[in-house]
mmCIF file of C-alpha atoms and ligand atoms in Angstrom:
data_model
loop_
_atom_site.group_PDB
_atom_site.id
_atom_site.type_symbol
_atom_site.label_atom_id
_atom_site.label_comp_id
_atom_site.label_asym_id
_atom_site.label_seq_id
_atom_site.Cartn_x
_atom_site.Cartn_y
_atom_site.Cartn_z
ATOM 1 C CA MET A 9 -64.483 344.415 51.831
ATOM 2 C CA ALA A 10 -62.468 345.229 54.666
ATOM 3 C CA HIS A 11 -59.166 345.582 51.953
ATOM 4 C CA ARG A 12 -61.089 348.047 49.827
ATOM 5 C CA ALA A 13 -58.227 350.782 49.528
ATOM 6 C CA PRO A 14 -59.893 354.662 50.009
ATOM 7 C CA ASN A 15 -59.710 356.223 46.903
ATOM 8 C CA PRO A 16 -56.540 357.499 46.260
ATOM 9 C CA ASN A 17 -57.300 360.362 44.331
ATOM 10 C CA PRO A 18 -59.751 362.683 46.142
ATOM 11 C CA ALA A 19 -59.340 365.775 44.307
ATOM 12 C CA GLY A 20 -60.791 363.969 41.199
ATOM 13 C CA SER A 21 -57.896 364.753 39.029
ATOM 14 C CA PRO A 22 -58.318 363.244 35.783
ATOM 15 C CA SER A 23 -54.816 361.201 36.319
ATOM 16 C CA ARG A 24 -55.292 357.787 35.242
ATOM 17 C CA ARG A 25 -51.885 356.711 36.615
ATOM 18 C CA TRP A 26 -51.144 355.995 40.215
ATOM 19 C CA PRO A 27 -50.496 359.006 41.733
ATOM 20 C CA MET A 28 -47.442 358.548 43.729
ATOM 21 C CA ASN A 29 -46.749 361.382 46.250
ATOM 22 C CA SER A 30 -51.073 361.301 47.290
ATOM 23 C CA ASN A 31 -52.197 359.231 50.037
ATOM 24 C CA HIS A 32 -49.072 358.109 51.325
ATOM 25 C CA HIS A 33 -50.244 355.318 53.704
ATOM 26 C CA HIS A 34 -52.334 353.564 51.371
ATOM 27 C CA GLY A 35 -51.105 352.934 48.404
ATOM 28 C CA PRO A 36 -50.718 349.319 46.798
ATOM 29 C CA LEU A 37 -47.161 350.381 46.428
ATOM 30 C CA GLN A 38 -46.966 351.504 49.730
ATOM 31 C CA LEU A 39 -48.713 348.316 51.111
ATOM 32 C CA GLY A 40 -46.354 346.627 49.169
ATOM 33 C CA GLU A 41 -49.457 345.156 47.522
ATOM 34 C CA ALA A 42 -48.480 342.688 44.117
ATOM 35 C CA ALA A 43 -51.119 343.257 42.059
ATOM 36 C CA TRP A 44 -54.455 345.505 41.805
ATOM 37 C CA ARG A 45 -57.266 346.338 39.749
ATOM 38 C CA GLU A 46 -58.235 350.532 38.583
ATOM 39 C CA ILE A 47 -61.875 351.129 38.862
ATOM 40 C CA ASP A 48 -62.477 354.296 37.035
ATOM 41 C CA LEU A 49 -65.171 355.938 39.280
ATOM 42 C CA SER A 50 -65.618 359.070 36.636
ATOM 43 C CA ALA A 51 -66.733 356.150 34.293
ATOM 44 C CA ILE A 52 -69.491 355.163 36.289
ATOM 45 C CA ALA A 53 -71.291 358.275 37.195
ATOM 46 C CA SER A 54 -70.845 359.232 33.659
ATOM 47 C CA ASN A 55 -72.424 355.907 32.465
ATOM 48 C CA TYR A 56 -75.607 356.308 35.111
ATOM 49 C CA ARG A 57 -75.814 360.081 33.363
ATOM 50 C CA ALA A 58 -75.690 358.422 29.894
ATOM 51 C CA ILE A 59 -78.196 356.311 30.516
ATOM 52 C CA ARG A 60 -80.616 358.670 32.604
ATOM 53 C CA MET A 61 -80.532 361.317 29.749
ATOM 54 C CA ALA A 62 -81.803 358.036 27.686
ATOM 55 C CA ILE A 63 -84.674 356.760 29.576
ATOM 56 C CA GLY A 64 -85.750 360.205 31.093
ATOM 57 C CA SER A 65 -87.366 361.274 34.460
ATOM 58 C CA THR A 66 -90.447 359.442 34.603
ATOM 59 C CA THR A 67 -88.539 355.856 34.524
ATOM 60 C CA LYS A 68 -86.836 354.900 37.508
ATOM 61 C CA PHE A 69 -83.629 354.132 37.556
ATOM 62 C CA ILE A 70 -83.047 350.820 39.639
ATOM 63 C CA ALA A 71 -78.558 350.092 39.528
ATOM 64 C CA CYS A 72 -78.381 346.712 39.736
ATOM 65 C CA LEU A 73 -75.564 346.217 41.911
ATOM 66 C CA LYS A 74 -74.944 342.408 42.679
ATOM 67 C CA GLN A 75 -71.863 340.670 41.985
ATOM 68 C CA ASP A 76 -70.249 342.926 44.811
ATOM 69 C CA ALA A 77 -71.152 345.819 41.570
ATOM 70 C CA TYR A 78 -69.702 343.885 38.664
ATOM 71 C CA GLY A 79 -66.483 343.868 40.529
ATOM 72 C CA CYS A 80 -66.518 347.648 41.278
ATOM 73 C CA GLY A 81 -67.187 347.417 45.026
ATOM 74 C CA ALA A 82 -70.468 348.158 46.065
ATOM 75 C CA GLU A 83 -70.784 350.458 48.760
ATOM 76 C CA GLN A 84 -68.676 352.869 47.202
ATOM 77 C CA VAL A 85 -70.005 352.616 43.383
ATOM 78 C CA ALA A 86 -73.990 352.696 45.768
ATOM 79 C CA ALA A 87 -72.304 355.932 47.430
ATOM 80 C CA LEU A 88 -71.945 357.814 43.903
ATOM 81 C CA LEU A 89 -74.786 356.323 42.505
ATOM 82 C CA CYS A 90 -77.173 358.148 45.773
ATOM 83 C CA ALA A 91 -75.456 361.303 45.389
ATOM 84 C CA ALA A 92 -76.091 361.387 41.674
ATOM 85 C CA ASP A 93 -79.897 360.783 42.876
ATOM 86 C CA VAL A 94 -80.352 357.149 41.481
ATOM 87 C CA ASP A 95 -84.069 355.748 42.544
ATOM 88 C CA ALA A 96 -83.006 352.246 43.987
ATOM 89 C CA PHE A 97 -80.391 349.473 44.131
ATOM 90 C CA GLY A 98 -80.838 345.908 42.805
ATOM 91 C CA VAL A 99 -78.493 343.112 44.283
ATOM 92 C CA VAL A 100 -78.724 339.367 44.974
ATOM 93 C CA SER A 101 -76.484 338.277 48.335
ATOM 94 C CA ILE A 102 -76.813 339.788 51.436
ATOM 95 C CA ALA A 103 -72.980 340.877 51.487
ATOM 96 C CA ASP A 104 -74.482 342.966 48.916
ATOM 97 C CA ALA A 105 -77.221 344.671 50.642
ATOM 98 C CA LEU A 106 -75.054 345.709 53.612
ATOM 99 C CA ALA A 107 -72.824 346.931 51.573
ATOM 100 C CA VAL A 108 -75.405 349.757 49.852
ATOM 101 C CA ARG A 109 -77.732 350.021 52.741
ATOM 102 C CA LYS A 110 -74.334 351.046 54.274
ATOM 103 C CA ALA A 111 -73.702 353.834 51.412
ATOM 104 C CA ALA A 112 -77.416 354.267 50.604
ATOM 105 C CA PRO A 113 -79.991 354.578 53.998
ATOM 106 C CA ARG A 114 -82.705 355.777 52.539
ATOM 107 C CA LYS A 115 -82.985 354.146 49.302
ATOM 108 C CA PRO A 116 -85.059 351.464 48.279
ATOM 109 C CA ILE A 117 -83.179 347.843 47.557
ATOM 110 C CA LEU A 118 -84.710 345.550 45.483
ATOM 111 C CA MET A 119 -83.746 341.549 46.667
ATOM 112 C CA TYR A 120 -83.405 339.528 43.527
ATOM 113 C CA PRO A 121 -84.607 335.688 44.201
ATOM 114 C CA GLY A 122 -81.781 334.321 46.326
ATOM 115 C CA ILE A 123 -82.601 334.872 49.689
ATOM 116 C CA GLY A 124 -85.369 332.904 51.910
ATOM 117 C CA PRO A 125 -87.269 333.848 55.578
ATOM 118 C CA ASN A 126 -84.492 333.240 57.393
ATOM 119 C CA ALA A 127 -82.996 336.460 56.226
ATOM 120 C CA VAL A 128 -86.030 338.021 58.114
ATOM 121 C CA GLU A 129 -84.739 340.042 60.752
ATOM 122 C CA LEU A 130 -82.206 341.418 58.343
ATOM 123 C CA VAL A 131 -85.029 342.616 55.646
ATOM 124 C CA ARG A 132 -86.110 344.238 58.774
ATOM 125 C CA LYS A 133 -83.590 346.096 60.015
ATOM 126 C CA LEU A 134 -81.804 347.217 56.342
ATOM 127 C CA ASP A 135 -85.155 348.081 54.845
ATOM 128 C CA LEU A 136 -85.264 345.445 52.061
ATOM 129 C CA THR A 137 -87.861 345.068 49.265
ATOM 130 C CA ILE A 138 -87.980 341.355 48.412
ATOM 131 C CA THR A 139 -88.405 339.343 45.599
ATOM 132 C CA ILE A 140 -91.440 337.166 45.099
ATOM 133 C CA SER A 141 -91.260 334.323 42.912
ATOM 134 C CA GLY A 142 -94.673 331.929 43.791
ATOM 135 C CA GLU A 143 -96.679 330.995 45.860
ATOM 136 C CA GLU A 144 -94.630 328.688 47.905
ATOM 137 C CA ASP A 145 -92.170 331.378 47.838
ATOM 138 C CA LEU A 146 -95.317 334.114 49.275
ATOM 139 C CA ARG A 147 -96.449 331.573 51.724
ATOM 140 C CA SER A 148 -93.309 331.008 53.190
ATOM 141 C CA TRP A 149 -92.423 334.165 53.899
ATOM 142 C CA LEU A 150 -95.926 335.037 54.949
ATOM 143 C CA SER A 151 -95.049 332.299 57.847
ATOM 144 C CA THR A 152 -92.285 335.316 59.037
ATOM 145 C CA GLY A 153 -95.765 337.171 60.323
ATOM 146 C CA ILE A 154 -93.550 340.166 59.772
ATOM 147 C CA PRO A 155 -94.657 343.407 56.935
ATOM 148 C CA LEU A 156 -93.338 343.456 53.559
ATOM 149 C CA LYS A 157 -92.475 345.195 50.475
ATOM 150 C CA ILE A 158 -92.299 342.885 47.667
ATOM 151 C CA PHE A 159 -91.391 342.974 43.838
ATOM 152 C CA VAL A 160 -93.655 340.038 41.996
ATOM 153 C CA LYS A 161 -91.841 338.607 39.153
ATOM 154 C CA VAL A 162 -92.853 336.482 36.396
ATOM 155 C CA ASP A 163 -90.870 334.696 33.799
ATOM 156 C CA LEU A 164 -91.627 335.264 30.340
ATOM 157 C CA GLY A 165 -88.891 333.169 28.856
ATOM 158 C CA PHE A 166 -86.379 332.935 30.705
ATOM 159 C CA TRP A 167 -87.152 329.553 32.364
ATOM 160 C CA ARG A 168 -85.460 330.667 35.659
ATOM 161 C CA ALA A 169 -86.840 332.880 38.614
ATOM 162 C CA GLY A 170 -90.265 333.934 38.565
ATOM 163 C CA VAL A 171 -93.791 332.846 38.513
ATOM 164 C CA ALA A 172 -94.786 331.280 35.226
ATOM 165 C CA PRO A 173 -97.587 333.977 33.006
ATOM 166 C CA SER A 174 -100.589 331.137 33.774
ATOM 167 C CA GLY A 175 -100.581 331.955 37.400
ATOM 168 C CA LEU A 176 -99.524 335.916 37.501
ATOM 169 C CA ARG A 177 -103.188 336.796 37.999
ATOM 170 C CA HIS A 178 -103.782 334.195 40.726
ATOM 171 C CA LEU A 179 -100.498 335.339 42.754
ATOM 172 C CA ILE A 180 -100.918 339.223 42.471
ATOM 173 C CA ASP A 181 -104.679 338.325 44.139
ATOM 174 C CA LEU A 182 -103.024 336.237 46.752
ATOM 175 C CA CYS A 183 -101.061 338.756 47.657
ATOM 176 C CA ALA A 184 -103.567 341.728 47.521
ATOM 177 C CA SER A 185 -105.516 339.656 50.346
ATOM 178 C CA GLN A 186 -102.907 339.587 52.780
ATOM 179 C CA ALA A 187 -102.417 342.581 55.047
ATOM 180 C CA ASN A 188 -99.063 342.241 55.924
ATOM 181 C CA ILE A 189 -97.920 342.438 51.993
ATOM 182 C CA VAL A 190 -97.412 345.830 49.954
ATOM 183 C CA VAL A 191 -96.960 344.832 46.191
ATOM 184 C CA ASP A 192 -94.625 347.685 45.279
ATOM 185 C CA GLY A 193 -93.585 346.566 41.517
ATOM 186 C CA LEU A 194 -93.804 343.789 39.024
ATOM 187 C CA TYR A 195 -90.712 342.763 36.472
ATOM 188 C CA ALA A 196 -89.233 340.708 34.327
ATOM 189 C CA HIS A 197 -85.650 339.549 33.266
ATOM 190 C CA LEU A 198 -85.748 339.306 29.642
ATOM 191 C CA SER A 199 -83.921 335.883 28.474
ATOM 192 C CA GLU A 200 -80.733 336.344 26.479
ATOM 193 C CA PHE A 201 -81.263 332.978 24.333
ATOM 194 C CA GLY A 202 -80.759 334.259 21.001
ATOM 195 C CA GLN A 203 -82.326 332.936 18.308
ATOM 196 C CA ALA A 204 -83.310 329.766 20.611
ATOM 197 C CA GLY A 205 -85.782 331.013 22.307
ATOM 198 C CA ALA A 206 -88.254 334.011 22.438
ATOM 199 C CA SER A 207 -87.112 337.059 21.354
ATOM 200 C CA ALA A 208 -87.408 340.215 23.465
ATOM 201 C CA PRO A 209 -90.296 341.357 22.095
ATOM 202 C CA GLU A 210 -92.670 338.272 22.175
ATOM 203 C CA GLN A 211 -91.038 337.972 25.654
ATOM 204 C CA VAL A 212 -92.788 341.420 26.296
ATOM 205 C CA THR A 213 -95.854 340.418 24.563
ATOM 206 C CA ARG A 214 -96.480 337.969 27.165
ATOM 207 C CA LEU A 215 -97.066 340.311 30.328
ATOM 208 C CA LEU A 216 -99.439 342.880 27.883
ATOM 209 C CA PRO A 217 -102.733 341.058 28.413
ATOM 210 C CA LEU A 218 -102.030 340.169 32.098
ATOM 211 C CA LEU A 219 -100.914 343.715 32.750
ATOM 212 C CA LYS A 220 -104.754 344.667 31.409
ATOM 213 C CA GLU A 221 -106.238 342.447 33.472
ATOM 214 C CA LEU A 222 -104.183 344.022 36.717
ATOM 215 C CA GLU A 223 -105.235 347.230 35.720
ATOM 216 C CA ALA A 224 -108.949 345.957 35.425
ATOM 217 C CA THR A 225 -108.952 344.342 39.009
ATOM 218 C CA GLY A 226 -107.193 347.554 40.394
ATOM 219 C CA HIS A 227 -104.140 345.008 41.513
ATOM 220 C CA ARG A 228 -101.372 346.706 38.746
ATOM 221 C CA PRO A 229 -98.659 347.629 41.282
ATOM 222 C CA ALA A 230 -97.050 350.708 40.670
ATOM 223 C CA THR A 231 -93.716 350.032 38.784
ATOM 224 C CA ILE A 232 -93.710 347.351 35.935
ATOM 225 C CA MET A 233 -90.260 346.611 34.438
ATOM 226 C CA VAL A 234 -88.573 344.443 32.071
ATOM 227 C CA SER A 235 -85.697 345.817 30.802
ATOM 228 C CA SER A 236 -81.698 345.857 32.238
ATOM 229 C CA SER A 237 -78.625 346.649 29.985
ATOM 230 C CA GLU A 238 -79.800 344.528 26.458
ATOM 231 C CA SER A 239 -83.404 345.619 25.647
ATOM 232 C CA LEU A 240 -82.550 348.942 27.262
ATOM 233 C CA LEU A 241 -79.943 349.322 24.184
ATOM 234 C CA ARG A 242 -81.738 347.631 21.873
ATOM 235 C CA HIS A 243 -85.931 348.373 22.579
ATOM 236 C CA PRO A 244 -86.111 351.442 23.939
ATOM 237 C CA GLU A 245 -90.269 350.670 23.855
ATOM 238 C CA PHE A 246 -89.249 348.346 26.933
ATOM 239 C CA ASP A 247 -88.490 351.219 29.486
ATOM 240 C CA MET A 248 -91.951 351.498 31.068
ATOM 241 C CA ASP A 249 -92.041 352.523 34.701
ATOM 242 C CA ALA A 250 -88.127 351.731 36.082
ATOM 243 C CA VAL A 251 -85.008 349.982 33.941
ATOM 244 C CA ASP A 252 -82.238 347.933 36.524
ATOM 245 C CA PRO A 253 -79.427 348.211 34.290
ATOM 246 C CA GLY A 254 -76.485 346.029 35.572
ATOM 247 C CA ALA A 255 -73.563 345.476 33.232
ATOM 248 C CA LEU A 256 -74.338 348.807 30.837
ATOM 249 C CA LEU A 257 -73.821 350.836 34.100
ATOM 250 C CA PHE A 258 -70.332 348.993 34.650
ATOM 251 C CA GLY A 259 -69.666 349.519 30.751
ATOM 252 C CA LEU A 260 -69.156 346.172 29.959
ATOM 253 C CA THR A 261 -71.809 345.564 26.934
ATOM 254 C CA GLY A 262 -68.972 346.122 24.547
ATOM 255 C CA ALA A 263 -69.664 348.083 21.132
ATOM 256 C CA HIS A 264 -73.162 347.340 21.257
ATOM 257 C CA ALA A 265 -74.841 348.239 17.462
ATOM 258 C CA ASP A 266 -77.806 349.878 19.696
ATOM 259 C CA ARG A 267 -80.693 352.471 18.762
ATOM 260 C CA ARG A 268 -80.012 355.451 21.433
ATOM 261 C CA GLY A 269 -76.356 356.578 20.733
ATOM 262 C CA LEU A 270 -75.438 355.541 24.177
ATOM 263 C CA ILE A 271 -72.047 355.667 24.796
ATOM 264 C CA VAL A 272 -70.581 354.274 28.105
ATOM 265 C CA ARG A 273 -67.177 352.917 28.838
ATOM 266 C CA PRO A 274 -65.695 350.128 31.342
ATOM 267 C CA ALA A 275 -65.498 351.169 34.635
ATOM 268 C CA LEU A 276 -62.800 348.264 35.002
ATOM 269 C CA SER A 277 -59.942 350.872 34.135
ATOM 270 C CA ALA A 278 -56.592 348.968 34.796
ATOM 271 C CA ILE A 279 -55.460 345.729 36.331
ATOM 272 C CA LYS A 280 -51.841 345.851 36.819
ATOM 273 C CA ALA A 281 -48.920 343.564 39.051
ATOM 274 C CA ARG A 282 -45.525 343.840 40.009
ATOM 275 C CA ILE A 283 -42.214 342.195 38.937
ATOM 276 C CA VAL A 284 -41.768 339.850 41.994
ATOM 277 C CA ALA A 285 -38.744 338.219 40.612
ATOM 278 C CA LEU A 286 -36.582 338.459 37.253
ATOM 279 C CA LYS A 287 -34.482 335.566 35.875
ATOM 280 C CA ALA A 288 -31.896 334.446 32.814
ATOM 281 C CA SER A 289 -32.586 330.633 31.965
ATOM 282 C CA ASP A 290 -29.741 328.688 33.498
ATOM 283 C CA ASP A 291 -28.588 325.368 33.321
ATOM 284 C CA SER A 292 -27.925 325.276 36.633
ATOM 285 C CA MET A 293 -31.985 324.955 37.485
ATOM 286 C CA GLY A 294 -31.525 321.939 35.135
ATOM 287 C CA ALA A 295 -33.481 320.747 32.096
ATOM 288 C CA PRO A 296 -35.483 323.292 30.564
ATOM 289 C CA PRO A 297 -39.202 322.727 32.003
ATOM 290 C CA ASP A 298 -41.932 322.247 29.364
ATOM 291 C CA LEU A 299 -43.380 325.467 29.317
ATOM 292 C CA PRO A 300 -45.148 326.652 26.136
ATOM 293 C CA GLY A 301 -43.308 329.458 24.171
ATOM 294 C CA TYR A 302 -40.047 328.294 25.921
ATOM 295 C CA ARG A 303 -36.901 328.894 24.216
ATOM 296 C CA ALA A 304 -33.518 329.124 25.304
ATOM 297 C CA ALA A 305 -31.194 331.846 27.035
ATOM 298 C CA MET A 306 -34.918 333.372 27.935
ATOM 299 C CA ARG A 307 -35.105 336.094 30.279
ATOM 300 C CA LEU A 308 -38.677 335.736 32.532
ATOM 301 C CA ALA A 309 -39.938 338.225 34.857
ATOM 302 C CA VAL A 310 -42.775 336.629 37.639
ATOM 303 C CA LEU A 311 -45.470 338.850 37.804
ATOM 304 C CA GLY A 312 -47.636 338.899 41.327
ATOM 305 C CA ILE A 313 -50.754 337.841 40.359
ATOM 306 C CA GLY A 314 -52.339 334.376 39.191
ATOM 307 C CA TRP A 315 -55.241 332.317 38.888
ATOM 308 C CA GLY A 316 -55.914 332.767 42.687
ATOM 309 C CA GLN A 317 -57.093 336.719 42.162
ATOM 310 C CA GLY A 318 -59.460 335.076 38.974
ATOM 311 C CA MET A 319 -56.979 334.857 36.146
ATOM 312 C CA PRO A 320 -57.702 331.913 33.778
ATOM 313 C CA ARG A 321 -54.385 329.121 34.592
ATOM 314 C CA TYR A 322 -54.134 328.597 30.452
ATOM 315 C CA PRO A 323 -54.902 332.378 29.016
ATOM 316 C CA ARG A 324 -54.881 331.958 24.748
ATOM 317 C CA SER A 325 -51.766 331.349 23.533
ATOM 318 C CA LYS A 326 -49.708 334.949 22.648
ATOM 319 C CA THR A 327 -51.420 336.522 25.401
ATOM 320 C CA ALA A 328 -49.348 339.589 26.394
ATOM 321 C CA VAL A 329 -49.031 342.096 29.015
ATOM 322 C CA LEU A 330 -47.239 346.046 29.224
ATOM 323 C CA ILE A 331 -44.150 346.490 30.748
ATOM 324 C CA ARG A 332 -42.341 349.966 29.796
ATOM 325 C CA GLY A 333 -44.783 350.242 26.908
ATOM 326 C CA ARG A 334 -43.737 346.789 25.374
ATOM 327 C CA ARG A 335 -45.493 343.643 25.048
ATOM 328 C CA ALA A 336 -44.143 340.555 27.166
ATOM 329 C CA ALA A 337 -45.898 337.146 26.751
ATOM 330 C CA ILE A 338 -47.198 335.103 28.692
ATOM 331 C CA VAL A 339 -45.297 331.957 29.698
ATOM 332 C CA PRO A 340 -48.210 329.758 30.838
ATOM 333 C CA PRO A 341 -49.804 328.108 33.046
ATOM 334 C CA VAL A 342 -50.232 330.421 35.222
ATOM 335 C CA HIS A 343 -49.908 329.487 38.934
ATOM 336 C CA LEU A 344 -52.271 330.338 41.906
ATOM 337 C CA GLU A 345 -50.775 334.161 43.026
ATOM 338 C CA HIS A 346 -47.713 333.855 40.114
ATOM 339 C CA LEU A 347 -47.651 333.914 36.728
ATOM 340 C CA ARG A 348 -44.561 333.928 34.145
ATOM 341 C CA VAL A 349 -43.587 336.655 31.415
ATOM 342 C CA ASP A 350 -41.355 336.835 28.783
ATOM 343 C CA VAL A 351 -39.410 339.607 28.924
ATOM 344 C CA SER A 352 -36.088 338.511 26.739
ATOM 345 C CA ASP A 353 -36.885 341.318 24.503
ATOM 346 C CA ILE A 354 -37.345 344.198 27.382
ATOM 347 C CA PRO A 355 -33.882 344.295 28.852
ATOM 348 C CA GLU A 356 -34.549 347.536 30.624
ATOM 349 C CA ALA A 357 -37.136 345.258 32.554
ATOM 350 C CA LYS A 358 -36.795 345.941 36.360
ATOM 351 C CA LEU A 359 -37.956 344.226 39.845
ATOM 352 C CA GLY A 360 -40.585 346.146 41.138
ATOM 353 C CA ASP A 361 -41.478 346.915 37.574
ATOM 354 C CA GLU A 362 -45.346 347.060 36.508
ATOM 355 C CA ALA A 363 -46.766 345.070 34.217
ATOM 356 C CA ILE A 364 -50.368 346.377 32.950
ATOM 357 C CA LEU A 365 -52.347 342.974 31.700
ATOM 358 C CA LEU A 366 -55.306 345.466 31.088
ATOM 359 C CA GLY A 367 -54.958 349.067 30.130
ATOM 360 C CA ALA A 368 -52.047 351.865 28.793
ATOM 361 C CA SER A 369 -48.818 351.458 29.286
ATOM 362 C CA GLY A 370 -46.955 353.876 26.370
ATOM 363 C CA ALA A 371 -48.170 354.046 23.302
ATOM 364 C CA GLU A 372 -49.609 350.336 23.752
ATOM 365 C CA ARG A 373 -53.248 349.320 24.978
ATOM 366 C CA ILE A 374 -54.871 346.442 26.308
ATOM 367 C CA THR A 375 -58.137 347.225 26.321
ATOM 368 C CA LEU A 376 -60.867 344.928 28.071
ATOM 369 C CA GLN A 377 -62.235 343.234 24.900
ATOM 370 C CA ASP A 378 -58.954 342.010 24.591
ATOM 371 C CA LEU A 379 -58.199 340.746 28.054
ATOM 372 C CA ALA A 380 -61.623 338.987 27.852
ATOM 373 C CA ASP A 381 -60.573 337.125 24.391
ATOM 374 C CA ALA A 382 -57.036 336.658 25.869
ATOM 375 C CA TRP A 383 -59.112 334.693 28.964
ATOM 376 C CA ASP A 384 -62.078 333.186 26.580
ATOM 377 C CA THR A 385 -64.545 335.108 28.247
ATOM 378 C CA ASP A 386 -66.504 338.483 28.227
ATOM 379 C CA GLU A 387 -66.257 341.644 29.272
ATOM 380 C CA THR A 388 -68.660 340.608 32.267
ATOM 381 C CA GLY A 389 -66.578 337.188 32.750
ATOM 382 C CA VAL A 390 -63.464 339.216 33.585
ATOM 383 C CA ALA A 391 -64.927 341.910 35.596
ATOM 384 C CA CYS A 392 -67.083 339.612 37.838
ATOM 385 C CA GLY A 393 -64.301 336.827 37.760
ATOM 386 C CA LEU A 394 -61.675 338.721 39.670
ATOM 387 C CA ARG A 395 -61.818 337.582 43.322
ATOM 388 C CA GLU A 396 -61.908 339.656 46.816
ATOM 389 C CA ASN A 397 -57.817 339.264 47.323
ATOM 390 C CA LEU A 398 -57.557 341.782 44.070
ATOM 391 C CA ARG A 399 -57.678 344.815 46.024
ATOM 392 C CA ARG A 400 -59.289 347.493 44.150
ATOM 393 C CA ILE A 401 -58.137 351.042 43.636
ATOM 394 C CA HIS A 402 -60.610 353.347 43.387
ATOM 395 C CA LEU A 403 -60.071 356.359 40.992
ATOM 396 C CA GLY A 404 -61.444 359.650 39.980
ATOM 397 C CA GLU A 405 -64.517 361.168 40.974
HETATM 398 C C1 PLP B 4 -78.224 340.522 36.584
HETATM 399 C C2 PLP B 4 -79.798 340.990 36.667
HETATM 400 C C3 PLP B 4 -79.825 342.367 35.946
HETATM 401 C C4 PLP B 4 -78.601 343.282 35.324
HETATM 402 O O1 PLP B 4 -78.273 342.310 34.133
HETATM 403 P P1 PLP B 4 -77.523 343.557 32.776
HETATM 404 O O2 PLP B 4 -77.687 342.665 31.834
HETATM 405 O O3 PLP B 4 -76.592 343.103 33.591
HETATM 406 O O4 PLP B 4 -78.432 345.142 33.331
HETATM 407 C C5 PLP B 4 -81.092 342.784 36.063
HETATM 408 N N1 PLP B 4 -81.987 342.488 36.607
HETATM 409 C C6 PLP B 4 -81.811 341.047 37.002
HETATM 410 C C7 PLP B 4 -83.065 339.987 37.763
HETATM 411 C C8 PLP B 4 -80.627 340.205 37.254
HETATM 412 O O5 PLP B 4 -80.695 339.493 37.797
#
């Protein structure tokens, strides 16, 4: 968090290029940074507006900013969404809660399952809403003696955190009997097991009779929430009182066949690294190593990025980067902070050139989906797999 560069593009110009003549002291170039990622804040703002339009004003928007806002920087994203009048935030880690609270002094922050009662001082200081997933969980928090705002989590078929539907009524009654507890909400996270598990509609169907019971006893929490990215796209009927999308907000859901015509774009707009060494293969280095794709008289460029910044050690074969608008194949393996590419066909490549791992160069483009395929993951896997040491440059807004 300490090494995030300030917004290099404060005027909000639509330029996606690294602005060479602004922010002289803090850009990656000026700091001699060998690699960085670019986060397009205007994409997050526009994704937010698209989702908000779809859900309308009566459904609350709880922005899920876990994993440092899916790699986009929780503090910057919280500030942006706060200005856009988001209703609340959801996070898992204490680091993310601190970052969000700094940017959003007054918005509710829901802690998803993770923290325990030894975080009680922080919960009080940051005014966090905690999740309760069962009776034992509740009792351990009650033992702290402080007043608590909670959301109860019910497990409708994810087989993860949350009270089983059979225990929900009892847990809510127990909460209602405690002077120190205010139950602000009840939520579920729907499973993504595809055909293997219950469908999203089956899972939500498990909840409906329970809600009726809670209504009858006067214990229905004010906010009922079941929908995040996937069901938001597929099941508008599950919006209920609130939704808590994460991936969708950051444009990580790919080309979904959705029922709402929602158009989002990735906030992670570029990953770039400089050429830090260039050489022609040469007998004086001994026998050529057994590098996949190596050939005699190859000209190699070494880029200042590696698996220490979150790349895979072995991207799929034929994975390329863009240099001066041309494709240069990666010659694996990827090293801790370096990676080789074949620039034999790009004689104009120079020391210090930018290589594009994600993004456009000339007429060529590597999309987030291309990169996810090459790295054998999905778009969320790329965005959340990048390490904190790969500097973020926030563009736009
Ligand atoms: C991750 C998470 C979300 C957001 O999920 P997306 O699929 O990224 O929208 C919502 N709620 C909980 C409890 C989560 O853990």
